[in-house]
Coordinates of C-alpha atoms in Angstrom, one line a residue:
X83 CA 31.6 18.1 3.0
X84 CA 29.1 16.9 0.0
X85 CA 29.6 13.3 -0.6
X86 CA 28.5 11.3 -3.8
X87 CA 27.5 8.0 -4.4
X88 CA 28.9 5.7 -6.1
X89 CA 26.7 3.0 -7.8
X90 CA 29.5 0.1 -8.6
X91 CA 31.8 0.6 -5.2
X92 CA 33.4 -3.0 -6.5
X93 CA 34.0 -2.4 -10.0
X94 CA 31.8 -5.1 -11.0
X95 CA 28.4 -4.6 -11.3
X96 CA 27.8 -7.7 -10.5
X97 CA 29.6 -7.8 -7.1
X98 CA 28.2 -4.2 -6.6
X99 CA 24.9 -5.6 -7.2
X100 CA 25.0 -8.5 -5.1
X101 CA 26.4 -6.8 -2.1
X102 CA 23.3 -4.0 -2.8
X103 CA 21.0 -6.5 -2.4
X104 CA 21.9 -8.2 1.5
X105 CA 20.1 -6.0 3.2
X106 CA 16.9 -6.4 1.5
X107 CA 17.7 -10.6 1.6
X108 CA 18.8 -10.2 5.2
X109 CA 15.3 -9.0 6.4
X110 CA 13.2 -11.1 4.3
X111 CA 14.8 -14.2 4.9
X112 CA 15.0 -12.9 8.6
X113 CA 11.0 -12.8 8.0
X114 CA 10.2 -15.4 5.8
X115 CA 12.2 -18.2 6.6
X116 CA 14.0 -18.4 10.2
X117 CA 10.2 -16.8 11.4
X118 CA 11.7 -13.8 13.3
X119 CA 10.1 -11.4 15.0
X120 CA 8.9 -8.6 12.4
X121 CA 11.7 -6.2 14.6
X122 CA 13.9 -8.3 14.9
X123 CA 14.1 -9.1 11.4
X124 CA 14.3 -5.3 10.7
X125 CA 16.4 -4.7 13.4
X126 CA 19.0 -7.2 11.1
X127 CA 18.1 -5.8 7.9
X128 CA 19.1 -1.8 9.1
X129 CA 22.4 -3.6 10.6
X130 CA 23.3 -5.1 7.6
X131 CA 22.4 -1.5 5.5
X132 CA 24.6 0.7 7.7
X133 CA 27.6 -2.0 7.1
X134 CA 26.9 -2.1 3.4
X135 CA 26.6 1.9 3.0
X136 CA 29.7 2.4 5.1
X137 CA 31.9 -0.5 4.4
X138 CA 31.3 -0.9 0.9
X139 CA 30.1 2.1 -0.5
X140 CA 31.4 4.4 1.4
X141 CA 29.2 6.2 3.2
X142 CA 30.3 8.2 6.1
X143 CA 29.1 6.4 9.1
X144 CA 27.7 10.3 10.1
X145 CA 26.0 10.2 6.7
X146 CA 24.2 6.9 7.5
X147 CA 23.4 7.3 11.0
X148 CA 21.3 10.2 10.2
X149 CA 19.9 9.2 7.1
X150 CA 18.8 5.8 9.3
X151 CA 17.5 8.5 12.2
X152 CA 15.3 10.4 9.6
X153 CA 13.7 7.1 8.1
X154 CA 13.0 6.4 11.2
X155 CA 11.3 9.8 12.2
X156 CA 9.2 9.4 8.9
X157 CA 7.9 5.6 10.2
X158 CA 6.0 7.5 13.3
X159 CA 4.6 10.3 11.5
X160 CA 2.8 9.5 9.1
X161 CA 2.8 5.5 8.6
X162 CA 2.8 4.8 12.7
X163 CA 0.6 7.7 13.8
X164 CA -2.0 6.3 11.0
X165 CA -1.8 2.6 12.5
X166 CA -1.8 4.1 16.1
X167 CA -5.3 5.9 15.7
X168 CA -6.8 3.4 13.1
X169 CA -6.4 0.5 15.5
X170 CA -8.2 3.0 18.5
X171 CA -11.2 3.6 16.7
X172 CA -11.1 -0.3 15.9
X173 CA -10.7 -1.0 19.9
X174 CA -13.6 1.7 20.7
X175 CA -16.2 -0.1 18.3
X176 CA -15.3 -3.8 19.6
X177 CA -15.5 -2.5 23.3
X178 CA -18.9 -1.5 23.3
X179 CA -20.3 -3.7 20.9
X180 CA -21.4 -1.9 17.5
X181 CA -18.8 -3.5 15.5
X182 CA -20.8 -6.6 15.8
X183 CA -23.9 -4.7 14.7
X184 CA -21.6 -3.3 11.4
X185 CA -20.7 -7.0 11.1
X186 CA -24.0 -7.9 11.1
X187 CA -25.4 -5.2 8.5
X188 CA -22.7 -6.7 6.2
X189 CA -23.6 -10.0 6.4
X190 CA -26.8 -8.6 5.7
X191 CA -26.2 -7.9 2.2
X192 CA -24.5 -11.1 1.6
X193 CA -23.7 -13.8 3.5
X194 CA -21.5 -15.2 1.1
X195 CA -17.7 -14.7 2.4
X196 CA -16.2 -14.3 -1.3
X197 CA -18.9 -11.0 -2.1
X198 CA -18.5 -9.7 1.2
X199 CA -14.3 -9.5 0.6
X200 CA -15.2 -8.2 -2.7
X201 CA -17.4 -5.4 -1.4
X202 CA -15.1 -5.1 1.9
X203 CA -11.4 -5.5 0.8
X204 CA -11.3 -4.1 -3.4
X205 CA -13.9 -1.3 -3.1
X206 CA -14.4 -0.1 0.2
X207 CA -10.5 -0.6 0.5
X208 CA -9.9 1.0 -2.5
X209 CA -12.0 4.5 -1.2
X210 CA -9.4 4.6 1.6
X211 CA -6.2 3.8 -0.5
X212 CA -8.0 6.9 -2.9
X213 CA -8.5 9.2 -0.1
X214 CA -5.2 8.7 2.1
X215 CA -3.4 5.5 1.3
X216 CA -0.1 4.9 3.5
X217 CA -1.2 2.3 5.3
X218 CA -4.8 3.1 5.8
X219 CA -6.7 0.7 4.0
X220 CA -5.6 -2.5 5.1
X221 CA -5.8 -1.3 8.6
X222 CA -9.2 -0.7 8.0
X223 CA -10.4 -3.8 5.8
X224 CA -8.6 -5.8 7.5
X225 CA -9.6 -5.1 10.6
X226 CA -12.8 -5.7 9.6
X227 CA -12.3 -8.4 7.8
X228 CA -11.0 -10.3 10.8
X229 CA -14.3 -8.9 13.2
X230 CA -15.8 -10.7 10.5
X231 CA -14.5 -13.6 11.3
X232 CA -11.9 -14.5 8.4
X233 CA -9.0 -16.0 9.6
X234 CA -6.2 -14.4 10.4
X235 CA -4.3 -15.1 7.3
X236 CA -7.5 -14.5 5.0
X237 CA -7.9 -11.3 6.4
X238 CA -4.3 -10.0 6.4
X239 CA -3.2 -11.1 3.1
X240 CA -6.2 -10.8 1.1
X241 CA -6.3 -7.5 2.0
X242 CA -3.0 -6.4 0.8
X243 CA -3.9 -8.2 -2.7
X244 CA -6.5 -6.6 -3.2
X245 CA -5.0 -3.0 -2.1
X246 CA -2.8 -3.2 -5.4
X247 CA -4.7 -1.5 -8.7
X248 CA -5.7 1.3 -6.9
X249 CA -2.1 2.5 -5.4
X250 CA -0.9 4.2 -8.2
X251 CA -3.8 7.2 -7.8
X252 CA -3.7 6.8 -3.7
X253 CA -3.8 9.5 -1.3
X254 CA -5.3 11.8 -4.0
X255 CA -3.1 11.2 -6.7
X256 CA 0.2 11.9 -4.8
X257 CA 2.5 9.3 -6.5
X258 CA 1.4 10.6 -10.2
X259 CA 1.7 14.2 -9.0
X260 CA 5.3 13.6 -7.3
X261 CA 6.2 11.9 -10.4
X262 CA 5.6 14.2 -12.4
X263 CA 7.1 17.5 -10.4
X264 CA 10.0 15.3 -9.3
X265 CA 11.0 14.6 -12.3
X266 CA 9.7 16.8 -14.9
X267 CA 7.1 14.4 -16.6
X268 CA 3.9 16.0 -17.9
X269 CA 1.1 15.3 -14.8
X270 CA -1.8 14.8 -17.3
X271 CA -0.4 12.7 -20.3
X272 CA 1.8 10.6 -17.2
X273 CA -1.2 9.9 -15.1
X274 CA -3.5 8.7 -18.8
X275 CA -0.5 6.7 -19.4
X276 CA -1.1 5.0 -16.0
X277 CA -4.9 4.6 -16.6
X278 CA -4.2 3.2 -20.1
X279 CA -2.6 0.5 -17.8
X280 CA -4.2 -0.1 -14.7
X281 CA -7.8 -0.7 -15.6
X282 CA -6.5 -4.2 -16.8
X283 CA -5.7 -5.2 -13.7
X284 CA -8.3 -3.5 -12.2
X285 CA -10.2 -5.5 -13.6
X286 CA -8.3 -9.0 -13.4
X287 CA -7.9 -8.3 -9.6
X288 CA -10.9 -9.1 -8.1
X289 CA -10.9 -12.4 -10.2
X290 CA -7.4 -13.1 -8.8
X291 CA -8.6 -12.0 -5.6
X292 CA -11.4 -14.8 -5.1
X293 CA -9.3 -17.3 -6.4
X294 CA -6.9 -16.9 -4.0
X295 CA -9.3 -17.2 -1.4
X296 CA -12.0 -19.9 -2.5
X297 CA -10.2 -21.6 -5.5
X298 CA -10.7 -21.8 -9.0
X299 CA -13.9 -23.4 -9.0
X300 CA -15.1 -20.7 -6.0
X301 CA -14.0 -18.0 -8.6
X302 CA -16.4 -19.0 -11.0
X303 CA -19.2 -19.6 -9.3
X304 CA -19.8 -16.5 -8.5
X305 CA -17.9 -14.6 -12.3
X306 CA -20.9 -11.8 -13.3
X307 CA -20.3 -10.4 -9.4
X308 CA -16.2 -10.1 -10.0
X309 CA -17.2 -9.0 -13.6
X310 CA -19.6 -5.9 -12.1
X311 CA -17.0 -4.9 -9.2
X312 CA -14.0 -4.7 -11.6
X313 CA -15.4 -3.4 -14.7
X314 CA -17.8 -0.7 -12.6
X315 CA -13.9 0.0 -10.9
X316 CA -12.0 -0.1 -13.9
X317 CA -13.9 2.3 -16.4
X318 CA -14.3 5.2 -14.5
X319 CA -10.8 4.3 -13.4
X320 CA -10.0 4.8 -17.2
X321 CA -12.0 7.6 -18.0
X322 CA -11.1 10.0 -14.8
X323 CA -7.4 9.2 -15.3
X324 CA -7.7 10.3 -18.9
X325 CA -9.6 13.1 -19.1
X326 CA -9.9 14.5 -15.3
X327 CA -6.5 14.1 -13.8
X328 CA -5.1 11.9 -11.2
X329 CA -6.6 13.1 -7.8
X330 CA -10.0 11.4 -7.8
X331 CA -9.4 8.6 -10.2
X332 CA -9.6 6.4 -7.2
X333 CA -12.5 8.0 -4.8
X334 CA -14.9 8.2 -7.8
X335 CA -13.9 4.6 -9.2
X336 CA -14.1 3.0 -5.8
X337 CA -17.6 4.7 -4.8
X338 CA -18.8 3.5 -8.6
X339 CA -17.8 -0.3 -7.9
X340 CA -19.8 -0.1 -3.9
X341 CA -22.6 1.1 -5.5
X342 CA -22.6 -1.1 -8.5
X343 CA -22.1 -4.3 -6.3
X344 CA -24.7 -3.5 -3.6
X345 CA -27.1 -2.8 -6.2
X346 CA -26.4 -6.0 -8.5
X347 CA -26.6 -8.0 -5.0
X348 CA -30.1 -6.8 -4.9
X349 CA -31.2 -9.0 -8.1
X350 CA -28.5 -11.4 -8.4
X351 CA -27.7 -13.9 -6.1
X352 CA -24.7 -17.4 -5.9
X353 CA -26.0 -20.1 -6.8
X354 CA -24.5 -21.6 -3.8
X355 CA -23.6 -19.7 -0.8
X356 CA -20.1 -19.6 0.4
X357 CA -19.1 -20.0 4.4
X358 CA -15.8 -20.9 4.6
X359 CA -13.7 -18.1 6.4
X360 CA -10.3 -19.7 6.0
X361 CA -8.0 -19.3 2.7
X362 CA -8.7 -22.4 0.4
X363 CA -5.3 -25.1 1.3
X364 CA -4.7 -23.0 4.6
X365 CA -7.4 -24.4 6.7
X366 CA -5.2 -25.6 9.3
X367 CA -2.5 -22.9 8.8
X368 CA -4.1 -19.5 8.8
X369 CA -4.5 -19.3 12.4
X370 CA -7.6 -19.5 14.2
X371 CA -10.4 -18.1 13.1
X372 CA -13.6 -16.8 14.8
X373 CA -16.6 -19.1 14.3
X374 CA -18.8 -18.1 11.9
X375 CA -22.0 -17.0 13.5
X376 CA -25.6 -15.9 11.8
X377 CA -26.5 -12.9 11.6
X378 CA -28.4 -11.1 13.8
X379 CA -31.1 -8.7 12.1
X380 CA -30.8 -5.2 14.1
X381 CA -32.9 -1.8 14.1
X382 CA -32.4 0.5 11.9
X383 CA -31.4 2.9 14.6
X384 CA -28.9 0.4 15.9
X385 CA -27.0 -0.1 12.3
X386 CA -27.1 3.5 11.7
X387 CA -24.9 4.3 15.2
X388 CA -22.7 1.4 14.4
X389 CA -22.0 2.8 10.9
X390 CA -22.0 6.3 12.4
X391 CA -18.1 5.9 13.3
X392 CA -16.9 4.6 10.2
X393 CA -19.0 7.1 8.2
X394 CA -17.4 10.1 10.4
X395 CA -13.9 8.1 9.9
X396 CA -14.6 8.0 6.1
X397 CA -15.3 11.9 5.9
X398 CA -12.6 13.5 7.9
X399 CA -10.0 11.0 6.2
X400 CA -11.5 12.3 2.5
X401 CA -11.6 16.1 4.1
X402 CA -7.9 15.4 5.4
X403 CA -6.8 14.1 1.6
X404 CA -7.4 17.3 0.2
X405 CA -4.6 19.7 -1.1
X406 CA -6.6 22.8 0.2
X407 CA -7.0 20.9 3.6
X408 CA -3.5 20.1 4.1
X409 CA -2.5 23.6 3.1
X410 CA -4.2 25.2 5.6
X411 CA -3.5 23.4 8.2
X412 CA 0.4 22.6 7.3
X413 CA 0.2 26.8 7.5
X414 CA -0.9 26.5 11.1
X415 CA 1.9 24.4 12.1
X416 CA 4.2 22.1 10.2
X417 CA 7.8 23.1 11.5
X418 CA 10.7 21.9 9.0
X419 CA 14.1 20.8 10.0
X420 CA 16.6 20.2 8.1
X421 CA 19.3 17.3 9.1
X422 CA 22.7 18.8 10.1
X423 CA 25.0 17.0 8.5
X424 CA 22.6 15.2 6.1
X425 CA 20.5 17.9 4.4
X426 CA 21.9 19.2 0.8
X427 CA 25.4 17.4 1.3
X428 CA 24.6 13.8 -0.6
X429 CA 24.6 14.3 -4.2
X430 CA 23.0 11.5 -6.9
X431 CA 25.1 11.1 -10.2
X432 CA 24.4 10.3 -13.4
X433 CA 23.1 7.9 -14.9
X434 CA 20.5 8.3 -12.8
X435 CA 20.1 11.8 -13.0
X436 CA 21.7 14.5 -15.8
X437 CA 24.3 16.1 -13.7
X438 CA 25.1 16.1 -9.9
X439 CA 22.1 16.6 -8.0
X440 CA 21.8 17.1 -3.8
X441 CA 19.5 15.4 -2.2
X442 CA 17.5 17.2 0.4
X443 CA 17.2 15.7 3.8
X444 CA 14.3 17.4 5.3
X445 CA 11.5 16.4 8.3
X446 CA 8.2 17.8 8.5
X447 CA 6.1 17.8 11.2
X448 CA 3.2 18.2 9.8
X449 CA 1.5 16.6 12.6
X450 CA -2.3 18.7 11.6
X451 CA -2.4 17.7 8.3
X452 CA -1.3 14.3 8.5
X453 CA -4.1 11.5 7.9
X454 CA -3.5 9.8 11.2
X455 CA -5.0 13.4 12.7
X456 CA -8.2 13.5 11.1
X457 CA -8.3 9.3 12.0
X458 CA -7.4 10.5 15.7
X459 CA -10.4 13.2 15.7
X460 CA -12.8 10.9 13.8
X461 CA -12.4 8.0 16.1
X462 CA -12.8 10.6 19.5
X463 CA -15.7 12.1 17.9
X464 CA -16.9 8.5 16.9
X465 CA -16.1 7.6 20.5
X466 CA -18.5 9.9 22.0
X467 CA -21.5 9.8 20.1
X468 CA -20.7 5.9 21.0
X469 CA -21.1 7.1 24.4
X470 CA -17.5 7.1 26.2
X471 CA -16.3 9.8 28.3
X472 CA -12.9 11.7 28.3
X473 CA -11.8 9.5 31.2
X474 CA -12.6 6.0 29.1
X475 CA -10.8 7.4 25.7
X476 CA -8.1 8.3 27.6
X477 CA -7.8 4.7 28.7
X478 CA -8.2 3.1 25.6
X479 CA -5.7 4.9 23.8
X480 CA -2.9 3.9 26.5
X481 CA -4.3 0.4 25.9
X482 CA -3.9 0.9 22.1
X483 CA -0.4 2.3 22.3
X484 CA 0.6 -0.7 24.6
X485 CA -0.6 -3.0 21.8
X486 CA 0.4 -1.8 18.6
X487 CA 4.2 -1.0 20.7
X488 CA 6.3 -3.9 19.0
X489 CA 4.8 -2.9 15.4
X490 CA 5.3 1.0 16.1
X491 CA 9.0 -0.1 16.6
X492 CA 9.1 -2.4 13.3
X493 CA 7.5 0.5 10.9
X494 CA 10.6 2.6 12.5
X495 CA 13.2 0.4 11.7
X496 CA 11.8 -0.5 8.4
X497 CA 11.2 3.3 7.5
X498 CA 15.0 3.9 8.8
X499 CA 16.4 0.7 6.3
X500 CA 14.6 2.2 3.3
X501 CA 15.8 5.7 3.6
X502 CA 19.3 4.5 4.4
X503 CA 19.1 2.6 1.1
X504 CA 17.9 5.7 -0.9
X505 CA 20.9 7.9 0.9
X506 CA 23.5 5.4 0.5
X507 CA 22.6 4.9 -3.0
X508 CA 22.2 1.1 -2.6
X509 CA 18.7 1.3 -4.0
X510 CA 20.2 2.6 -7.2
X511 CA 22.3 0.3 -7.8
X512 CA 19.6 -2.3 -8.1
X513 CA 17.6 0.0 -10.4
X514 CA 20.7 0.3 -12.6
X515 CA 21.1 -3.9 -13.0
X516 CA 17.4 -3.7 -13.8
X517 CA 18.4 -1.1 -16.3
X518 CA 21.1 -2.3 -17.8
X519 CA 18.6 -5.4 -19.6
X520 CA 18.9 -3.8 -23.1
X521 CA 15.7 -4.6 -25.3
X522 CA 14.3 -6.5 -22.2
X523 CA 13.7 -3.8 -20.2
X524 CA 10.2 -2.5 -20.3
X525 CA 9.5 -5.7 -18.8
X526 CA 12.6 -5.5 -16.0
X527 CA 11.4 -1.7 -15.7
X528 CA 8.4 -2.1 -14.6
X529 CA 10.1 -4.5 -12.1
X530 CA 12.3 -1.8 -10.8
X531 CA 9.1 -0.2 -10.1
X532 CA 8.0 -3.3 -8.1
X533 CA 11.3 -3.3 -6.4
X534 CA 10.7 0.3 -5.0
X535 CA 7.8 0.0 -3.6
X536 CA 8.7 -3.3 -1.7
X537 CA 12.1 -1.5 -0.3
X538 CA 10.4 1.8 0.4
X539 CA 6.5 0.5 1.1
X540 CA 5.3 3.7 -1.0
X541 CA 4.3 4.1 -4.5
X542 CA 5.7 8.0 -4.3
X543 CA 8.8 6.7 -2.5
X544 CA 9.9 4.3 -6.1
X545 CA 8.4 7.1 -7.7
X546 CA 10.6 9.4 -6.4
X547 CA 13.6 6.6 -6.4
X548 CA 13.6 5.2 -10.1
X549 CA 11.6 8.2 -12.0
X550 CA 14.1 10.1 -13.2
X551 CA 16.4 6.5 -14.1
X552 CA 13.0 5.5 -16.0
X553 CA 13.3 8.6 -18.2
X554 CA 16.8 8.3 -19.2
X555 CA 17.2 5.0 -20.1
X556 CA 13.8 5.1 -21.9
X557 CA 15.4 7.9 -24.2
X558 CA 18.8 6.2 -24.2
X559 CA 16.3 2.7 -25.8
X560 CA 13.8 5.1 -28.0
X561 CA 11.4 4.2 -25.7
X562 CA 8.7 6.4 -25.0
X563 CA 9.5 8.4 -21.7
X564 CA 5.7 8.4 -20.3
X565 CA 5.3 4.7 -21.0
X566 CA 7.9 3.8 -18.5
X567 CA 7.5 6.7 -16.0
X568 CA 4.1 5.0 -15.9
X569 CA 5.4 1.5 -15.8
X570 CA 7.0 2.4 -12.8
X571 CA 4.0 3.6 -10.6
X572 CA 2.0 0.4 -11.9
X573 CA 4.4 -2.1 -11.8
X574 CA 5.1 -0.5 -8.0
X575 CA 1.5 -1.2 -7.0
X576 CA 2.0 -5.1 -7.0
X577 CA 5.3 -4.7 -4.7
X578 CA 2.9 -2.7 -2.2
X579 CA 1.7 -5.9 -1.2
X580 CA 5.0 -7.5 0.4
X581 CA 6.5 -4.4 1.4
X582 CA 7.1 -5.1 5.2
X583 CA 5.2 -1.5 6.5
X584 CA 2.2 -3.1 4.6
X585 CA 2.5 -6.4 5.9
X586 CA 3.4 -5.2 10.0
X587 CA 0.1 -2.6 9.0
X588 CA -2.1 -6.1 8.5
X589 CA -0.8 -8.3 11.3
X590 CA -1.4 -5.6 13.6
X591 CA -5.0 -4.7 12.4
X592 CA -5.2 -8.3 12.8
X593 CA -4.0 -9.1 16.0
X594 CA -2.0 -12.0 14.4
X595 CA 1.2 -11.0 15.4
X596 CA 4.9 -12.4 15.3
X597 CA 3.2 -14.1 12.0
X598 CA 4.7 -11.3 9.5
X599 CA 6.5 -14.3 7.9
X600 CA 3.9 -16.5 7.6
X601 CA 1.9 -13.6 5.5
X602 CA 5.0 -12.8 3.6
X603 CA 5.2 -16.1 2.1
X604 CA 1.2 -16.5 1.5
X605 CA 1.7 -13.0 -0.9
X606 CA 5.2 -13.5 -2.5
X607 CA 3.7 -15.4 -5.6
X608 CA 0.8 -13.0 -5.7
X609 CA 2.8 -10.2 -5.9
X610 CA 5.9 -11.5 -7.8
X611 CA 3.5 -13.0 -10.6
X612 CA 1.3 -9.7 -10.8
X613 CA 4.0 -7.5 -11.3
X614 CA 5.9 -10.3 -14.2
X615 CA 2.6 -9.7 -15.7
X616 CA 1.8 -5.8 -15.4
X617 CA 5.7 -6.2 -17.2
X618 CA 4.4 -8.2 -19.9
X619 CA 1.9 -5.6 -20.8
X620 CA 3.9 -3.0 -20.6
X621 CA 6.4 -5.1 -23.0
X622 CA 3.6 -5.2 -25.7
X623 CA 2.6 -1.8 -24.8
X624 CA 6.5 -0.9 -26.4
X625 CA 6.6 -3.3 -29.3
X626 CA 3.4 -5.1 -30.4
X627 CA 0.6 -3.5 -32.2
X628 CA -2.1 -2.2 -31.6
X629 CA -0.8 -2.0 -27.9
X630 CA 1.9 0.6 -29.0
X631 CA -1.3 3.1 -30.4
X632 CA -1.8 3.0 -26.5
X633 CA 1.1 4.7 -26.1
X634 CA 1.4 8.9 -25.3
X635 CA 4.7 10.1 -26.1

C-alpha cells in the first residue's frame, strides 16, 4: 500500500512546523544543554521522530520502523566503518611510537600552533574531505591535531570549522554530481555556480579559523600566511570548478594551498611565535591538554617511516575516490536489497516535487568500494611495514572496536533519525517554512541548505533533500534555478560543522568523549553566523549588481 506524505498534517503551517522540528530540538538540547550522552541524546531524538512521523503525520508505524532500520544500516557502512578503521591506523602509529616522530616533523616546519592548524586542519583536511569526505577528514586532522597536543576542544572543533568550504566538491564531487542527476540541474553550469560562491569563503575561512583559536589580535599577526593558504585554496578552487568540473576541484585546490604554505614558511616567518594549544577564553574549559613539548629533530629515515602510513593512507583513500575504482569493485560485490515494505511505496508530493514521486528505499553493501576499505587495507599495510605481525593487528583492532563502541552506536541512531525524517517527510516540512519567505528567500534558502546538512550530516543528503524544492520555488520567485541549487550545497557546507555524525566523528578521534555537547555549543555561532553570511551573498548574488552578472542561468 503506497503512502504519501503530507507536509501540514495540522493544517497550520505553523503548528505543522513546530511539531517538525522536536525531534531535531529534542537531540540538541538533549546534547547541548542537559550534557547527555551523545546516544543517549540520539537515542531521544529517534524516540521523539518515530512519535512525530506516526502520531502526527501519519506514518505507518511499519513505514517508520524500517525507514529508522535502514538509516541505521547506512550509519555502519559507510560513516562507522570509516571512523572504525581511521581510529586503527591512528592506535597502530601511537603504539609504536612514529606518531611522535610525524609530530615532530610537523613542528618542524613551524612551531607556531596557529600555521601548523592552518597547514594541518584547512589544507591537509581539505585533501581528505576532496578525496572521500563522510567523515574522514576530521578523523584524521583531528586526530592529529590532538597527538599534537591541542586540547581537546581545539582539536575537535577547529577541525570541523575548518572542514566547511571544501564540502560542497567532497568525495570527488559527489554532492554536485547527485545534484545535478537527482534533480535534473545541468552538472557543469551547477557546480561554476558553486565555485562562483565558495572561493569567498574559502578564502575568509582560514582568517575565521585562527581567530577562533588565538583571537583577533593572534589573527593578525600572522595575516600574509592566512592570505597565501586561502587565496592559493580559493583560485584553483575557482578556476577547476569553472572550467574542469566538480570532481577534483577540491584535491587540486587543497594540494595547491600545502604546497603554497610549506613553501612561504620557508621565507617568511611570525613575528612572534605562538605556543598556546588551548582555544583563546577556553583555557580552563577545553579539557586537558598534552603539554607542549620541543621538538625532537629525527633522521631522515625515521620521518620517512613515520610518514610512510599516512602517505599509503592518503593514496588508497584518493585511489578508493575514484568513479572507475568504485565501479569495479562495486561489480565484484555490492549486493542490493530493497526494504520490504519500504522500498517504492512512500511517495513525495508537490510542492516539492512536480507530480507524485516514490521514493526508493534501497541498501548497498558495497562493503569493497567503500572508503572505510581502502582506510582498513592502508592502515594493515601501514601496520606492517611498521612492523606488527598478524597476531598484533588482530589485537588492536578488537581494542579499536571496544573503543570507538558507544560512538558506533550514536552514528546509528543519528543515521536512523535523519532518514526517518527524510521518509516521514518531516524534513520537508521545514524546507517548505523556509520556502515560504517570499522575496527573503535566497537568504532563508541557503539556510534550508544549512538545515540539511545538520539533520542528515551530508552535503549529498540536503542535496538530495531540498534540490528539487530549490528549483521550484526559484522558478515560482524568477529566480535563477542554478543560483539556488547552488545555494543549497554551499549554504549546507557550514551546517556540516554541527551535524552530530561530524561532531561524534571528532570527539572520538579525540578521545574526549561524553563531551559532544560541550563541542556543539563551542561551533553553534561558527556555523550559524557562516551560513547567515554565505545567505547574504547569495542575496546580493539575486538582486544587487554587479553580483547578479555572477549569476548562470
Amino acid at each position: 500500500m503506497v503512502w504519501q506524505q503530507v507536509y501540514n498534517p495540522t493544517g497550520s503551517m505553523v503548528l505543522s512546523t513546530l511539531l517538525a522540528a522536536v525531534p531535531v530540538v529534542v537531540m540538541l538540547v538533549g546534547l547541548g544543554f542537559l550534557h547527555l550522552k551523545a546516544h543517549i541524546a540520539a537515542g531521544l531524538g529517534l524516540l521523539s521522530a518515530l512519535a512525530i512521523a506516526v502520531f502526527a503525520f501519519g506514518m505507518p508505524a511499519e513505514m517508520a520502523g524500517k525507514a529508522a532500520f535502514l538509516g541505521g544500516l547506512t550509519g555502519l557502512l559507510p560513516i562507522g566503518w570509516i571512523v572504525l578503521n581511521i581510529i586503527f591506523l591512528h592506535q597502530l602509529t601511537e603504539q609504536n611510537g612514529s606518531f611522535k616522530v610525524l609530530q615532530d616533523s610537523i613542528a618542524g616546519i613551524t612551531e607556531d600552533r596557529r600555521l601548523q592548524l592552518l597547514l594541518i586542519a584547512f589544507a591537509f583536511g581539505a585533501f581528505f574531505e576532496g578525496a572521500a569526505g563522510f567523515g574522514t577528514p576530521v578523523a584524521v586532522t583531528a586526530a592529529i591535531l590532538i597527538g599534537l597536543g591541542f586540547s581537546p576542544l581545539a582539536a575537535s572543533g577547529l577541525s570541523l570549522i575548518a572542514n566547511t568550504a571544501p564540502v560542497a566538491y567532497g568525495a570527488l564531487g559527489t554532492p554536485v554530481i547527485t545534484l545535478a542527476k537527482v534533480h535534473d540541474y545541468d552538472l557543469a553550469a551547477v557546480s561554476a555556480m558553486i565555485g562562483r560562491q565558495l572561493p569567498f569563503f574559502s578564502l575568509l575561512v582560514p582568517f575565521w579559523l585562527i581567530w577562533a583559536f588565538a583571537g583577533w589580535k593572534g589573527m593578525k599577526q600572522i595575516w600574509p600566511a592566512l592570505l597565501v593558504t586561502g587565496l592559493s585554496f580559493a583560485i584553483p578552487q575557482f578556476l577547476v570548478s569553472n572550467y574542469m568540473g566538480p570532481e577534483l576541484v577540491d584535491v587540486i585546490a587543497a594540494i595547491c594551498s600545502m604546497v603554497a604554505l610549506v613553501t612561504f614558511l620557508k621565507f617568511w616567518k611570525p613575528a612572534q611565535i605562538w605556543t598556546s594549544v588551548s582555544l583563546k577564553g577556553h583555557e580552563t574549559t577545553g579539557g586537558q591538554a598534552q603539554k607542549p613539548v620541543a621538538p625532537v629533530k629525527h633522521p631522515t629515515s625515521e620521518v620517512v617511516k613515520a610518514w610512510t602510513p599516512w602517505v599509503i593512507l592518503t593514496g588508497f583513500v584518493f585511489v578508493w575516490g575514484l568513479p572507475v575504482t568504485k565501479t569495479y569493485l562495486n561489480s565484484l560485490f555490492a549486493p542490493k536489497f530493497a526494504i520490504e515494505g519500504l522500498h517504492k511505496l512512500i511517495e513525495k508530493m508537490p510542492p516539492v516535487v512536480p507530480k507524485p514521486t516514490a521514493e526508493s528505499a534501497e541498501y548497498v553493501l558495497n562493503l569493497l568500494s567503500a572508503t572505510g576499505s581502502g582506510i582498513l587495507l592502508s592502515a594493515l599495510i601501514g601496520g606492517l611495514v611498521m612492523g606488527y605481525g598478524l597476531p598484533a593487528l588482530i589485537k588492536s583492532y578488537g581494542k579499536t572496536i571496544w573503543l570507538v563502541r558507544y560512538s558506533l552506536l550514536t552514528i546509528v541512531l543519528m543515521l536512523a533519525l535523519g532518514t526517518l525524517t527524510r521518509y516521514s517527510g518531516v524534513d520537508t516540512t521545514l524546507g517548505l517554512a523556509f520556502a515560504a519567505t517570499g522575496v527573503f528567500y535566497p537568504f532563508f534558502g541557503t539556510l534550508m541548505g544549512w538545515l540539511g546538512v545538520a539533520l542528515t550530516g551530508s552535503d549529498t543528503a540536503a542535496n538530495v533533500l531540498f534540490g528539487g524544492m530549490q528549483k521550484v520555488a526559484a522558478e515560482q520567485l524568477g529566480l535563477s534555478p542554478n543560483l539556488m541549487g547552488a545555494a543549497n550545497s554551499s549554504g549546507g557546507v557550514m551546517g556540516k560543522m554541527i551535524d552530530a555524525q561530524s561532531i561524534v566523528v571528532a570527539s572520538t578521534a579525540t578521545r574526549w568523549f561524553d563531551h559532544e555537547g560541550d563541542i556543539l555549543r563551542y561551533v553553534f555561532f561558527h556555523s550559524v553566523a557562516l551560513a547567515c553570511l554565505v545567505g547574504l551573498f547569495v542575496t546580493l548574488q539575486a538582486y544587487v549588481p554587479p553580483f547578479t552578472l555572477m549569476v548562470i542561468h
